[in-house]
Short mmCIF file of C-alpha atoms and ligand atoms in Angstrom, two decimals:
data_model
loop_
_atom_site.label_atom_id
_atom_site.label_comp_id
_atom_site.label_asym_id
_atom_site.label_seq_id
_atom_site.Cartn_x
_atom_site.Cartn_y
_atom_site.Cartn_z
CA MET A 1 -2.01 0.42 26.95
CA ASP A 2 -1.94 2.08 30.33
CA THR A 3 1.73 1.40 31.09
CA PRO A 4 3.64 4.67 31.47
CA PRO A 5 6.19 5.34 28.73
CA THR A 6 9.58 3.83 29.57
CA PRO A 7 11.75 4.56 26.54
CA ASP A 8 14.74 2.29 27.19
CA GLN A 9 16.61 2.97 23.97
CA SER A 10 16.21 5.50 21.18
CA ALA A 11 15.32 4.40 17.66
CA ASP A 12 18.92 5.07 16.57
CA ASP A 13 20.29 2.84 19.37
CA ILE A 14 18.00 -0.03 18.45
CA ILE A 15 18.93 0.27 14.77
CA SER A 16 22.67 0.34 15.54
CA ASP A 17 22.29 -2.60 17.97
CA LEU A 18 21.07 -4.58 14.97
CA GLY A 19 24.27 -3.80 13.09
CA ALA A 20 22.86 -1.05 10.89
CA HIS A 21 23.22 2.72 11.03
CA PHE A 22 20.55 5.37 10.75
CA ASP A 23 20.52 7.06 7.35
CA GLU A 24 17.91 9.81 7.12
CA HIS A 25 17.61 9.37 3.34
CA ASN A 26 17.00 5.64 3.55
CA LEU A 27 13.28 4.87 3.33
CA TYR A 28 13.51 1.79 5.55
CA TYR A 29 15.24 3.61 8.40
CA GLN A 30 12.89 6.58 8.04
CA THR A 31 9.93 4.24 8.42
CA VAL A 32 11.41 2.17 11.25
CA SER A 33 12.25 5.38 13.14
CA SER A 34 8.66 6.65 12.87
CA VAL A 35 7.35 3.27 14.03
CA LEU A 36 9.78 3.18 16.99
CA GLU A 37 8.84 6.75 17.96
CA ALA A 38 5.20 5.67 18.10
CA ALA A 39 6.21 2.58 20.12
CA ASP A 40 7.93 4.89 22.61
CA LEU A 41 4.76 6.99 22.97
CA LEU A 42 3.07 3.79 24.17
CA GLY A 43 6.01 2.55 26.24
CA VAL A 44 5.90 -0.96 24.78
CA PRO A 45 8.46 -3.60 25.86
CA HIS A 46 11.95 -3.52 24.40
CA GLN A 47 11.56 -6.94 22.72
CA LEU A 48 8.60 -5.73 20.69
CA LYS A 49 10.64 -2.83 19.33
CA LEU A 50 13.43 -5.25 18.40
CA ILE A 51 10.97 -7.60 16.68
CA LEU A 52 9.38 -4.79 14.65
CA THR A 53 12.72 -3.35 13.57
CA GLN A 54 13.63 -6.19 11.21
CA PRO A 55 11.48 -8.55 9.08
CA LYS A 56 11.25 -12.20 10.09
CA ASN A 57 12.26 -13.46 6.65
CA GLU A 58 13.90 -11.88 3.59
CA ILE A 59 13.77 -14.20 0.59
CA MET A 60 15.75 -13.38 -2.54
CA MET A 61 15.32 -15.24 -5.84
CA HIS A 62 16.74 -15.18 -9.35
CA CYS A 63 14.31 -16.40 -11.98
CA PRO A 64 15.63 -17.39 -15.43
CA VAL A 65 13.03 -16.82 -18.18
CA LYS A 66 13.21 -17.43 -21.93
CA MET A 67 12.19 -14.32 -23.87
CA ASP A 68 10.21 -14.26 -27.16
CA ASP A 69 13.39 -13.81 -29.24
CA GLY A 70 14.96 -16.96 -27.76
CA THR A 71 17.39 -15.17 -25.42
CA TRP A 72 17.36 -15.71 -21.63
CA GLN A 73 17.01 -13.11 -18.89
CA LEU A 74 17.50 -13.44 -15.15
CA PHE A 75 14.91 -11.61 -13.03
CA LYS A 76 15.74 -10.70 -9.45
CA GLY A 77 12.87 -11.19 -7.01
CA TYR A 78 12.17 -10.56 -3.33
CA ARG A 79 9.60 -11.66 -0.78
CA VAL A 80 9.93 -10.02 2.60
CA GLN A 81 7.81 -11.41 5.44
CA HIS A 82 7.82 -8.85 8.20
CA ASN A 83 5.61 -10.22 10.97
CA ASN A 84 2.88 -12.86 11.32
CA VAL A 85 1.78 -12.59 14.94
CA LEU A 86 -1.73 -11.53 13.87
CA GLY A 87 -2.16 -14.11 11.09
CA PRO A 88 -0.74 -15.20 7.73
CA TYR A 89 1.66 -12.81 5.99
CA LYS A 90 -0.19 -10.56 3.51
CA GLY A 91 1.10 -8.10 0.95
CA GLY A 92 1.33 -7.18 -2.70
CA ILE A 93 3.74 -8.16 -5.44
CA ARG A 94 5.34 -5.24 -7.26
CA TYR A 95 6.87 -5.29 -10.75
CA HIS A 96 9.21 -2.32 -11.17
CA HIS A 97 12.62 -1.84 -12.79
CA ASN A 98 14.00 0.19 -9.88
CA VAL A 99 12.82 -1.88 -6.92
CA LYS A 100 15.30 -2.43 -4.07
CA LEU A 101 15.34 -4.70 -1.02
CA ASP A 102 15.00 -1.79 1.41
CA GLU A 103 11.88 -0.61 -0.40
CA VAL A 104 10.32 -4.08 -0.14
CA LYS A 105 11.27 -4.26 3.56
CA THR A 106 9.59 -0.89 4.13
CA LEU A 107 6.42 -1.94 2.34
CA ALA A 108 6.32 -5.21 4.33
CA LEU A 109 6.65 -3.31 7.62
CA LEU A 110 3.87 -0.95 6.53
CA MET A 111 1.65 -3.98 5.77
CA THR A 112 2.16 -5.25 9.33
CA MET A 113 1.11 -1.83 10.61
CA LYS A 114 -1.81 -1.50 8.17
CA CYS A 115 -3.36 -4.88 8.96
CA ALA A 116 -2.96 -4.27 12.69
CA LEU A 117 -4.54 -0.80 12.49
CA ALA A 118 -7.55 -2.18 10.59
CA ARG A 119 -7.68 -5.18 13.00
CA LEU A 120 -7.42 -7.66 10.10
CA PRO A 121 -6.21 -11.19 10.96
CA PHE A 122 -3.07 -10.81 8.82
CA GLY A 123 0.59 -10.03 9.23
CA GLY A 124 2.70 -8.00 6.83
CA ALA A 125 4.72 -8.96 3.74
CA LYS A 126 5.69 -7.58 0.35
CA GLY A 127 7.21 -8.99 -2.80
CA ALA A 128 8.80 -7.55 -5.90
CA LEU A 129 10.40 -8.48 -9.17
CA LYS A 130 12.96 -6.09 -10.60
CA PHE A 131 11.89 -5.42 -14.22
CA ASP A 132 9.68 -3.12 -16.25
CA PRO A 133 6.42 -4.96 -17.05
CA ARG A 134 5.69 -2.45 -19.83
CA ALA A 135 8.90 -3.52 -21.63
CA VAL A 136 7.93 -7.19 -22.13
CA SER A 137 5.26 -8.92 -24.26
CA PRO A 138 2.10 -10.41 -22.65
CA ALA A 139 3.50 -13.93 -23.22
CA GLU A 140 6.79 -12.97 -21.53
CA LEU A 141 4.87 -11.38 -18.65
CA GLU A 142 2.98 -14.63 -18.14
CA ARG A 143 6.17 -16.74 -18.16
CA VAL A 144 7.90 -14.36 -15.74
CA THR A 145 4.91 -14.50 -13.38
CA ARG A 146 4.61 -18.28 -13.46
CA ARG A 147 8.35 -18.68 -12.92
CA LEU A 148 8.24 -16.26 -9.96
CA THR A 149 5.35 -18.25 -8.43
CA ALA A 150 7.28 -21.50 -8.83
CA ALA A 151 10.37 -19.89 -7.29
CA LEU A 152 8.33 -18.70 -4.31
CA GLY A 153 7.16 -22.32 -3.87
CA SER A 154 6.30 -23.19 -0.29
CA ASN A 155 7.33 -19.73 0.92
CA ILE A 156 3.76 -18.69 0.08
CA GLY A 157 0.50 -20.48 0.91
CA PRO A 158 -3.20 -19.73 1.57
CA ASP A 159 -2.64 -20.17 5.33
CA TYR A 160 0.89 -18.80 5.37
CA ASP A 161 1.58 -15.91 2.98
CA ILE A 162 -0.98 -14.50 0.55
CA PRO A 163 0.21 -12.11 -2.21
CA ALA A 164 -1.96 -9.49 -3.98
CA PRO A 165 -1.53 -6.88 -6.74
CA ASP A 166 0.60 -3.76 -6.30
CA VAL A 167 2.41 -1.38 -8.67
CA GLY A 168 2.86 -3.04 -12.08
CA THR A 169 0.67 -6.09 -11.32
CA ASN A 170 -3.09 -6.60 -11.61
CA ALA A 171 -5.91 -9.17 -11.59
CA GLN A 172 -4.42 -10.98 -14.62
CA THR A 173 -1.07 -11.35 -12.83
CA MET A 174 -2.90 -12.82 -9.82
CA ALA A 175 -4.80 -15.28 -12.10
CA TRP A 176 -1.48 -16.59 -13.49
CA MET A 177 -0.03 -16.84 -9.98
CA ALA A 178 -3.06 -18.73 -8.64
CA ASP A 179 -3.20 -21.07 -11.64
CA THR A 180 0.51 -21.92 -11.30
CA TYR A 181 0.21 -22.51 -7.56
CA ILE A 182 -2.92 -24.70 -7.99
CA ASN A 183 -1.05 -26.82 -10.56
CA PHE A 184 1.60 -27.60 -7.94
CA ALA A 185 -0.96 -28.34 -5.18
CA GLU A 186 -1.98 -31.87 -4.17
CA SER A 187 -5.38 -32.96 -5.56
CA SER A 188 -7.11 -32.70 -2.19
CA ARG A 189 -5.73 -29.16 -1.67
CA LYS A 190 -6.58 -27.62 -5.06
CA VAL A 191 -9.80 -25.88 -3.95
CA ALA A 192 -8.12 -24.43 -0.85
CA ALA A 193 -5.13 -23.42 -3.01
CA SER A 194 -7.24 -20.90 -4.96
CA SER A 195 -7.06 -18.50 -2.00
CA ILE A 196 -3.27 -18.32 -2.45
CA VAL A 197 -3.62 -14.78 -3.82
CA THR A 198 -6.22 -12.03 -3.62
CA GLY A 199 -7.12 -9.42 -6.22
CA LYS A 200 -8.01 -12.21 -8.67
CA PRO A 201 -10.41 -11.64 -11.60
CA LEU A 202 -14.10 -11.98 -10.67
CA GLN A 203 -14.47 -15.09 -12.90
CA PHE A 204 -11.74 -16.85 -10.89
CA GLY A 205 -12.63 -16.26 -7.24
CA GLY A 206 -12.09 -12.51 -7.12
CA SER A 207 -14.28 -10.31 -4.93
CA ALA A 208 -16.80 -7.76 -6.08
CA GLY A 209 -15.40 -4.33 -5.27
CA ARG A 210 -11.72 -5.42 -5.04
CA GLU A 211 -10.47 -3.48 -8.05
CA LYS A 212 -11.76 -0.14 -6.75
CA ALA A 213 -11.26 -1.07 -3.07
CA THR A 214 -8.21 1.07 -2.26
CA GLY A 215 -9.83 4.17 -3.76
CA GLN A 216 -13.17 3.33 -2.15
CA GLY A 217 -11.54 2.91 1.27
CA LEU A 218 -9.79 6.27 0.88
CA VAL A 219 -13.12 7.97 0.12
CA TYR A 220 -14.63 6.40 3.27
CA VAL A 221 -11.69 7.73 5.31
CA LEU A 222 -12.32 11.21 3.89
CA ASP A 223 -16.03 10.86 4.77
CA ALA A 224 -15.00 10.06 8.34
CA LEU A 225 -12.35 12.75 8.80
CA LEU A 226 -13.11 15.79 6.62
CA PRO A 227 -16.20 17.01 8.55
CA GLY A 228 -14.00 17.35 11.67
CA MET A 229 -11.74 19.65 9.63
CA ASN A 230 -14.72 21.70 8.45
CA LEU A 231 -14.22 20.49 4.87
CA ASP A 232 -17.11 19.45 2.63
CA LEU A 233 -16.01 16.87 0.03
CA PRO A 234 -18.34 17.96 -2.84
CA LYS A 235 -16.93 21.49 -2.66
CA LEU A 236 -13.25 20.46 -2.73
CA SER A 237 -10.63 20.49 -5.47
CA TYR A 238 -7.70 18.08 -5.56
CA SER A 239 -4.63 17.00 -7.48
CA LEU A 240 -3.32 13.50 -7.95
CA ILE A 241 0.05 11.83 -8.59
CA GLY A 242 -0.47 8.49 -10.33
CA PHE A 243 -3.42 7.34 -12.42
CA GLY A 244 -3.06 3.57 -12.08
CA ASN A 245 -5.35 1.33 -10.04
CA VAL A 246 -5.40 3.46 -6.90
CA GLY A 247 -5.27 6.92 -8.52
CA SER A 248 -7.83 6.30 -11.24
CA TRP A 249 -10.36 4.65 -8.91
CA THR A 250 -9.90 7.37 -6.31
CA ALA A 251 -10.57 9.95 -9.03
CA ARG A 252 -13.65 8.19 -10.41
CA LEU A 253 -15.14 7.79 -6.93
CA LEU A 254 -14.34 11.37 -5.90
CA GLN A 255 -15.94 12.57 -9.14
CA ALA A 256 -19.16 10.81 -8.13
CA ARG A 257 -19.01 12.79 -4.86
CA GLY A 258 -18.63 16.09 -6.73
CA ALA A 259 -14.97 16.86 -5.92
CA LYS A 260 -13.02 18.54 -8.73
CA LEU A 261 -9.79 17.06 -10.14
CA ARG A 262 -7.58 20.00 -11.16
CA ALA A 263 -4.20 18.40 -11.94
CA VAL A 264 -2.76 14.92 -12.50
CA MET A 265 0.81 13.69 -12.98
CA ASP A 266 1.98 10.22 -13.96
CA HIS A 267 5.13 8.70 -15.49
CA THR A 268 4.23 10.21 -18.90
CA GLY A 269 3.65 13.84 -17.85
CA ALA A 270 1.34 16.25 -16.03
CA ILE A 271 -1.97 17.87 -17.01
CA PHE A 272 -4.25 20.62 -15.66
CA SER A 273 -7.77 21.92 -16.17
CA SER A 274 -9.35 24.80 -14.25
CA ALA A 275 -12.81 23.44 -15.17
CA GLY A 276 -11.91 20.00 -13.74
CA ILE A 277 -10.63 16.83 -15.43
CA ASN A 278 -13.20 14.13 -16.22
CA ALA A 279 -11.81 11.04 -14.46
CA THR A 280 -13.87 8.54 -16.47
CA ASN A 281 -12.65 9.95 -19.79
CA LEU A 282 -9.07 10.11 -18.49
CA ALA A 283 -9.25 6.47 -17.34
CA GLU A 284 -10.36 5.48 -20.85
CA HIS A 285 -7.49 7.50 -22.37
CA VAL A 286 -4.97 5.79 -20.04
CA ARG A 287 -6.43 2.36 -20.87
CA LYS A 288 -5.86 3.03 -24.59
CA THR A 289 -2.51 4.84 -24.49
CA GLY A 290 -0.81 3.73 -21.25
CA GLY A 291 -0.54 7.21 -19.69
CA ILE A 292 -2.17 10.61 -19.19
CA LYS A 293 0.00 12.37 -21.79
CA ASP A 294 -1.89 13.92 -24.73
CA PHE A 295 -5.28 13.83 -22.98
CA ALA A 296 -7.21 16.26 -25.18
CA GLU A 297 -9.50 17.64 -22.46
CA ALA A 298 -6.67 19.21 -20.36
CA GLU A 299 -3.53 21.28 -20.93
CA ALA A 300 -0.02 19.87 -20.45
CA ILE A 301 1.93 21.42 -17.57
CA ASP A 302 5.42 20.91 -16.16
CA GLU A 303 6.22 19.16 -12.88
CA GLY A 304 6.83 22.41 -10.97
CA THR A 305 3.45 23.81 -12.03
CA PHE A 306 1.79 20.54 -11.06
CA TYR A 307 3.13 20.69 -7.49
CA SER A 308 2.35 24.44 -7.17
CA THR A 309 -1.30 24.18 -8.28
CA PRO A 310 -3.52 25.37 -5.37
CA VAL A 311 -5.98 22.65 -4.30
CA ASP A 312 -7.80 21.56 -1.15
CA LEU A 313 -6.52 17.96 -1.20
CA PHE A 314 -3.19 16.73 -2.57
CA ILE A 315 -3.28 12.97 -3.19
CA PRO A 316 -0.05 11.09 -4.03
CA ALA A 317 -1.05 7.69 -5.49
CA ALA A 318 2.16 6.59 -7.26
CA LEU A 319 5.53 5.66 -5.74
CA GLU A 320 7.43 6.26 -2.48
CA GLN A 321 9.11 9.52 -1.47
CA MET A 322 7.72 11.60 -4.35
CA VAL A 323 6.71 14.37 -1.91
CA ASP A 324 10.17 15.45 -0.76
CA LEU A 325 11.06 18.75 0.92
CA ASP A 326 11.42 20.65 -2.37
CA ASN A 327 8.02 19.51 -3.60
CA ALA A 328 6.44 20.07 -0.17
CA LYS A 329 7.57 23.71 -0.32
CA LYS A 330 5.62 24.11 -3.59
CA ILE A 331 2.47 22.27 -2.51
CA GLN A 332 -0.49 24.52 -1.62
CA CYS A 333 -3.20 22.36 -0.05
CA LYS A 334 -5.17 21.90 3.17
CA VAL A 335 -4.83 18.13 3.49
CA LEU A 336 -2.29 15.70 2.03
CA VAL A 337 -3.98 12.32 1.63
CA GLU A 338 -1.48 9.45 1.26
CA ALA A 339 -2.99 6.98 -1.21
CA ALA A 340 0.44 5.57 -2.11
CA ASN A 341 2.65 3.85 0.47
CA ALA A 342 5.28 6.10 2.06
CA PRO A 343 4.93 8.93 -0.50
CA THR A 344 6.06 11.69 1.92
CA THR A 345 9.59 12.03 3.32
CA PRO A 346 9.86 12.92 7.05
CA ARG A 347 11.35 16.33 6.21
CA ALA A 348 8.49 17.05 3.79
CA GLU A 349 5.94 15.99 6.39
CA LYS A 350 7.51 18.24 9.02
CA HIS A 351 7.39 21.15 6.59
CA LEU A 352 3.77 20.50 5.63
CA LEU A 353 2.66 20.20 9.27
CA SER A 354 4.45 23.49 10.06
CA LYS A 355 2.45 25.14 7.24
CA GLY A 356 -0.76 23.86 8.86
CA VAL A 357 -1.36 21.10 6.31
CA GLU A 358 -2.94 17.95 7.80
CA VAL A 359 -1.22 14.73 6.63
CA LEU A 360 -3.41 11.61 6.53
CA PRO A 361 -1.11 8.56 6.65
CA ALA A 362 -1.05 5.74 4.11
CA ILE A 363 -1.63 2.89 6.54
CA LEU A 364 -5.03 4.41 7.21
CA CYS A 365 -5.91 5.90 3.80
CA ASN A 366 -5.03 2.94 1.56
CA ALA A 367 -6.09 0.07 3.85
CA GLY A 368 -9.21 -0.50 1.71
CA GLY A 369 -7.19 -2.71 -0.67
CA VAL A 370 -6.04 -5.21 1.93
CA THR A 371 -9.43 -5.07 3.67
CA VAL A 372 -11.28 -6.24 0.55
CA SER A 373 -8.44 -8.71 -0.05
CA TYR A 374 -9.31 -10.11 3.37
CA PHE A 375 -12.99 -10.28 2.29
CA GLU A 376 -11.92 -12.15 -0.88
CA TRP A 377 -9.83 -14.64 1.10
CA LYS A 378 -12.74 -15.14 3.52
CA GLN A 379 -15.24 -15.68 0.66
CA ASN A 380 -12.90 -18.19 -1.04
CA ARG A 381 -12.46 -20.17 2.19
CA GLN A 382 -16.19 -20.20 2.95
CA ALA A 383 -17.23 -20.82 -0.69
CA GLU A 384 -19.34 -17.66 -0.59
CA THR A 385 -19.92 -14.79 -3.02
CA TRP A 386 -20.72 -11.39 -1.58
CA ASP A 387 -22.26 -8.68 -3.76
CA GLU A 388 -20.70 -5.24 -4.14
CA PHE A 389 -23.20 -3.64 -1.77
CA LEU A 390 -22.21 -6.00 1.07
CA VAL A 391 -18.48 -5.59 0.34
CA ASP A 392 -18.76 -1.78 0.37
CA GLN A 393 -20.87 -1.80 3.52
CA ARG A 394 -18.32 -3.95 5.40
CA LEU A 395 -15.41 -1.95 3.98
CA GLN A 396 -16.99 1.30 5.15
CA LYS A 397 -17.30 -0.08 8.69
CA VAL A 398 -13.62 -1.10 8.80
CA MET A 399 -12.42 2.23 7.37
CA GLN A 400 -14.62 4.32 9.65
CA GLU A 401 -13.57 2.38 12.76
CA SER A 402 -9.90 2.65 11.75
CA ALA A 403 -10.22 6.41 11.21
CA GLU A 404 -11.87 6.81 14.63
CA ARG A 405 -9.13 4.68 16.22
CA VAL A 406 -6.49 7.01 14.76
CA LEU A 407 -8.34 10.15 15.89
CA GLN A 408 -8.79 8.83 19.43
CA THR A 409 -5.14 7.76 19.64
CA ALA A 410 -3.94 11.15 18.35
CA ASP A 411 -6.06 12.82 20.99
CA ARG A 412 -4.89 10.49 23.78
CA LEU A 413 -1.18 10.68 22.94
CA GLN A 414 -1.27 14.27 21.62
CA CYS A 415 0.64 13.30 18.49
CA SER A 416 0.44 13.52 14.69
CA MET A 417 -1.98 11.35 12.70
CA ARG A 418 0.99 9.29 11.45
CA SER A 419 2.30 8.55 14.95
CA ALA A 420 -1.26 7.85 16.09
CA SER A 421 -1.86 5.37 13.25
CA TYR A 422 1.36 3.49 14.10
CA ALA A 423 0.60 3.63 17.83
CA ALA A 424 -2.93 2.26 17.32
CA ALA A 425 -1.42 -0.59 15.26
CA ILE A 426 1.43 -1.33 17.71
CA ASP A 427 -0.95 -1.29 20.66
CA HIS A 428 -2.88 -4.18 19.09
CA ILE A 429 0.28 -6.14 18.20
CA ASN A 430 1.60 -5.59 21.73
CA GLN A 431 -1.58 -6.96 23.26
CA VAL A 432 -1.37 -10.09 21.10
CA TYR A 433 2.31 -10.66 22.02
CA SER A 434 1.52 -10.06 25.68
CA VAL A 435 -0.86 -13.05 25.71
CA ARG A 436 0.99 -15.24 23.20
CA GLY A 437 4.49 -14.54 24.49
CA VAL A 438 7.60 -14.68 22.31
CA PHE A 439 8.68 -18.26 21.56
CA PRO A 440 10.51 -20.00 23.25
P1 NAD B 1 -0.23 1.09 -10.62
O1 NAD B 1 0.91 0.37 -11.20
O2 NAD B 1 -1.61 0.68 -11.02
O3 NAD B 1 -0.09 2.66 -10.89
C1 NAD B 1 1.09 3.35 -10.56
C2 NAD B 1 0.95 4.78 -11.05
O4 NAD B 1 2.12 5.49 -10.66
C3 NAD B 1 0.84 4.90 -12.56
O5 NAD B 1 -0.16 5.84 -12.91
C4 NAD B 1 2.21 5.44 -12.97
O6 NAD B 1 2.16 6.24 -14.13
C5 NAD B 1 2.54 6.28 -11.76
N1 NAD B 1 3.97 6.58 -11.70
C6 NAD B 1 5.00 5.71 -11.76
N2 NAD B 1 6.17 6.37 -11.74
C7 NAD B 1 5.85 7.69 -11.67
C8 NAD B 1 6.61 8.87 -11.65
N3 NAD B 1 7.95 8.84 -11.66
N4 NAD B 1 5.96 10.06 -11.59
C9 NAD B 1 4.61 10.10 -11.55
N5 NAD B 1 3.84 9.01 -11.58
C10 NAD B 1 4.45 7.82 -11.64
O7 NAD B 1 -0.07 0.99 -9.03
P2 NAD B 1 -1.19 1.10 -7.91
O8 NAD B 1 -1.67 -0.27 -7.62
O9 NAD B 1 -2.16 2.16 -8.30
O10 NAD B 1 -0.33 1.56 -6.66
C11 NAD B 1 -0.03 2.94 -6.40
C12 NAD B 1 0.40 3.10 -4.96
O11 NAD B 1 -0.65 2.64 -4.09
C13 NAD B 1 1.64 2.30 -4.52
O12 NAD B 1 2.30 3.00 -3.50
C14 NAD B 1 1.04 1.02 -3.94
O13 NAD B 1 1.94 0.36 -3.08
C15 NAD B 1 -0.15 1.62 -3.22
N6 NAD B 1 -1.22 0.68 -2.91
C16 NAD B 1 -1.81 -0.07 -3.88
C17 NAD B 1 -2.87 -0.91 -3.54
C18 NAD B 1 -3.62 -1.71 -4.58
O14 NAD B 1 -4.64 -2.32 -4.21
N7 NAD B 1 -3.23 -1.73 -5.83
C19 NAD B 1 -3.29 -1.01 -2.21
C20 NAD B 1 -2.68 -0.22 -1.24
C21 NAD B 1 -1.64 0.63 -1.61
#
């Protein structure tokens, strides 16, 4: 983009033009504002800013499901489709008791940005069902998932909108979704229908390397960026929020590189070990017990101690906005690596940057998941099976190129890594709109 910046309206003006008002504590408006600030650095056309500010579609569902004891419950579900100018909508399905529409809108917007930054042929979406998956039986979980898939109906499709796992969902959830969708598909479309979701089990069209992909991608981003900060991964210590798919795989892969895990926090508590926590043993403990609490090889600590533990890297890999200003004041690290989506509030980020902490943004750090999802979708459509070596090799290329794109953009626009990651994404979207036009 060589056009000189021509900021026609501030982020607040655009948001109020759309009938909303800017609320600095609202995650959606925080995220939209950061995206619009990056758009202003590029000087993109007004219509693009308007388009990015709201999702194309917001679907809301209520799914009645019979529980094991014979009673009925109504589950509220969302699918937000933010933008599909680059390709089919793509984004995870979250199961969480506290999920809200604004959170799903935020995550869908971030998916648009993430796919564009990594130059994947996908748009952005996100879905959620408001319930606690840990509070239902496996049979109930299956019925809820199949009912959700039926309710989504033609709002999803292998060429239109392709869900994947997120918080509270996994490969088994995706298998139930795919099986339900295939059962509804016409006979001649059943093979094609199997690419309706990614993150499936290996036996059912999943990709080698998908389960660890988000953690693996993050490690490749660190490989690309840490040397420029004079940091040597094998000599570094780190702490981690969240020990689910993303957190536990990040930890196991960083362990193989020699980095030392000092402290972990999840929904069951926080633990510390000065000698370093063995990620493989902790993953086994979490598999058996459901959380990190009572892990015998580390001492229990409180939340304040967890945040204050001095480390080189601080890696949030759980939910949004966990690193707020109060926590940011306690954190003592050199680099904050966003494995989770939107884990840092704008005030916390400002504080961390002022302390000299580098903040590596989520749309770069956790893009490994959607990248290998893209590889899975591509393998399904071409009836191919790639081995883990090939998947990792191609993932590394995407992550390295994305990291370089962010660095070059930060240098060109003299901005933070977050603004640069959004700008690099918006630049690509802008170029596609400039040739496609906006219908009609
Ligand atoms: P998960 O459900 O496997 O794990 C979530 C983790 O968060 C668990 O360890 C849980 O204990 C922890 N957690 C929940 N509430 C907490 C609390 N109040 N305090 C501390 N910890 C808490 O989910 P995941 O798939 O690992 O996703 C984690 C993050 O990464 C999310 O932001 C998700 O959107 C993002 N992400 C996931 C993928 C993927 O492929 N799964 C890809 C990209 C981004």
